[in-house]
Coordinates of N, CA and C in Angstrom, one line a residue:
M516 N 114.1 54.2 -45.1 CA 114.0 54.3 -46.5 C 113.2 53.0 -47.1
A517 N 113.4 51.8 -46.6 CA 112.7 50.8 -47.1 C 111.2 50.9 -46.8
R518 N 110.9 51.3 -45.6 CA 109.5 51.5 -45.2 C 108.8 52.5 -46.1
D519 N 109.5 53.6 -46.4 CA 108.9 54.6 -47.4 C 108.7 54.0 -48.8
G520 N 109.6 53.2 -49.2 CA 109.3 52.5 -50.5 C 108.2 51.6 -50.5
R521 N 108.0 50.9 -49.4 CA 106.8 50.0 -49.2 C 105.5 50.8 -49.1
E522 N 105.5 51.9 -48.4 CA 104.4 52.7 -48.3 C 104.0 53.3 -49.5
A523 N 105.0 53.7 -50.4 CA 104.7 54.4 -51.6 C 104.0 53.3 -52.6
R524 N 104.5 52.1 -52.5 CA 103.8 51.0 -53.4 C 102.4 50.8 -53.0
Y525 N 102.1 50.8 -51.6 CA 100.8 50.5 -51.1 C 99.9 51.8 -51.5
R526 N 100.4 53.0 -51.6 CA 99.7 54.1 -52.0 C 99.4 54.1 -53.5
G527 N 100.1 53.3 -54.2 CA 100.0 53.3 -55.7 C 100.9 54.2 -56.4
D528 N 101.9 54.7 -55.7 CA 102.9 55.7 -56.3 C 103.7 54.8 -57.3
P529 N 104.1 55.4 -58.4 CA 105.1 54.7 -59.4 C 106.4 54.7 -58.8
A530 N 107.3 53.8 -59.4 CA 108.6 53.7 -59.0 C 109.4 55.0 -59.1
S531 N 109.0 55.7 -60.2 CA 109.6 57.0 -60.4 C 109.4 58.1 -59.4
A532 N 108.6 57.8 -58.3 CA 108.4 58.6 -57.2 C 109.4 58.6 -56.2
N533 N 110.5 57.7 -56.5 CA 111.6 57.5 -55.6 C 112.3 58.9 -55.4
P534 N 112.3 59.4 -54.1 CA 112.8 60.7 -53.9 C 114.3 60.8 -53.7
H535 N 115.0 59.7 -53.7 CA 116.5 59.6 -53.6 C 117.2 59.7 -54.9
P536 N 118.4 60.4 -54.9 CA 119.2 60.5 -56.0 C 119.5 59.1 -56.7
E537 N 119.2 59.1 -58.0 CA 119.5 57.8 -58.7 C 120.9 57.5 -58.6
G538 N 121.3 56.3 -58.3 CA 122.7 55.8 -58.1 C 123.1 55.8 -56.7
S539 N 122.3 56.4 -55.8 CA 122.6 56.3 -54.4 C 122.2 55.0 -53.8
E540 N 122.8 54.7 -52.7 CA 122.3 53.5 -51.9 C 120.9 53.6 -51.4
A541 N 120.6 54.9 -51.0 CA 119.1 55.1 -50.6 C 118.1 54.8 -51.7
H542 N 118.6 55.3 -53.0 CA 117.6 55.0 -54.0 C 117.5 53.5 -54.2
A543 N 118.5 52.8 -54.2 CA 118.4 51.2 -54.4 C 117.7 50.7 -53.3
V544 N 117.8 51.1 -52.0 CA 117.0 50.5 -50.9 C 115.6 50.8 -51.1
W545 N 115.2 52.1 -51.4 CA 113.9 52.4 -51.6 C 113.2 51.7 -52.7
R546 N 113.9 51.5 -53.9 CA 113.5 50.8 -55.0 C 113.3 49.4 -54.7
R547 N 114.2 48.7 -54.0 CA 114.1 47.3 -53.6 C 112.8 47.1 -52.8
A548 N 112.6 48.0 -51.9 CA 111.3 47.9 -51.0 C 110.1 48.1 -51.8
W549 N 110.1 49.0 -52.8 CA 109.0 49.2 -53.6 C 108.6 47.9 -54.5
E550 N 109.7 47.3 -55.0 CA 109.5 46.1 -55.8 C 109.1 45.0 -55.1
T551 N 109.5 44.8 -53.8 CA 109.1 43.6 -53.0 C 108.6 44.2 -51.7
P552 N 107.3 44.7 -51.7 CA 106.8 45.3 -50.5 C 106.6 44.5 -49.3
E553 N 106.6 43.2 -49.3 CA 106.5 42.3 -48.2 C 107.9 41.9 -47.8
G554 N 108.9 42.3 -48.5 CA 110.2 42.0 -48.2 C 110.8 40.7 -49.0
E555 N 112.0 40.6 -49.1 CA 112.6 39.5 -50.0 C 112.2 38.2 -49.5
G556 N 112.2 38.0 -48.2 CA 111.8 36.6 -47.7 C 110.4 36.3 -48.0
A557 N 109.5 37.2 -48.0 CA 108.2 36.9 -48.4 C 108.1 36.6 -49.8
E558 N 108.9 37.3 -50.7 CA 109.0 37.1 -52.2 C 109.4 35.6 -52.4
R559 N 110.5 35.2 -51.7 CA 110.9 33.8 -51.9 C 109.9 32.8 -51.5
E560 N 109.1 33.1 -50.5 CA 108.1 32.2 -49.9 C 106.7 32.4 -50.5
S561 N 106.5 33.3 -51.4 CA 105.1 33.6 -51.8 C 104.5 32.4 -52.6
P562 N 103.1 32.3 -52.4 CA 102.5 31.2 -53.0 C 102.6 31.2 -54.6
E563 N 102.6 32.4 -55.0 CA 102.8 32.6 -56.6 C 104.1 31.9 -57.1
R564 N 105.2 32.1 -56.3 CA 106.5 31.5 -56.7 C 106.4 30.0 -56.6
R565 N 105.9 29.5 -55.5 CA 105.8 28.1 -55.2 C 105.0 27.5 -56.3
T566 N 103.8 28.1 -56.6 CA 103.0 27.5 -57.7 C 103.6 27.5 -59.0
S567 N 104.3 28.6 -59.4 CA 105.0 28.7 -60.7 C 106.1 27.6 -60.8
Q568 N 106.7 27.2 -59.6 CA 107.8 26.3 -59.7 C 107.3 24.8 -59.5
T569 N 106.1 24.6 -59.2 CA 105.5 23.3 -59.1 C 104.7 22.9 -60.3
P570 N 105.0 21.7 -60.9 CA 104.1 21.4 -61.9 C 102.8 21.1 -61.6
L571 N 101.8 21.3 -62.3 CA 100.4 21.1 -62.1 C 100.1 19.6 -62.4
S572 N 99.3 19.0 -61.5 CA 98.9 17.6 -61.8 C 97.6 17.7 -62.5
S573 N 97.3 16.7 -63.4 CA 96.1 16.6 -64.1 C 95.0 15.9 -63.3

């Protein structure tokens, strides 16, 4: 399910393309994978997050 969600994101499919019934665990797993295609660990370690949390020096 997670793999399908990531692949959908890479193809450019919208989140509404989730094939699982809303409210189901499968729907939640697919959606989470679509929202963070590189995985939650990658999201925590992404350069964008580190940059946004680190003040810029002048």
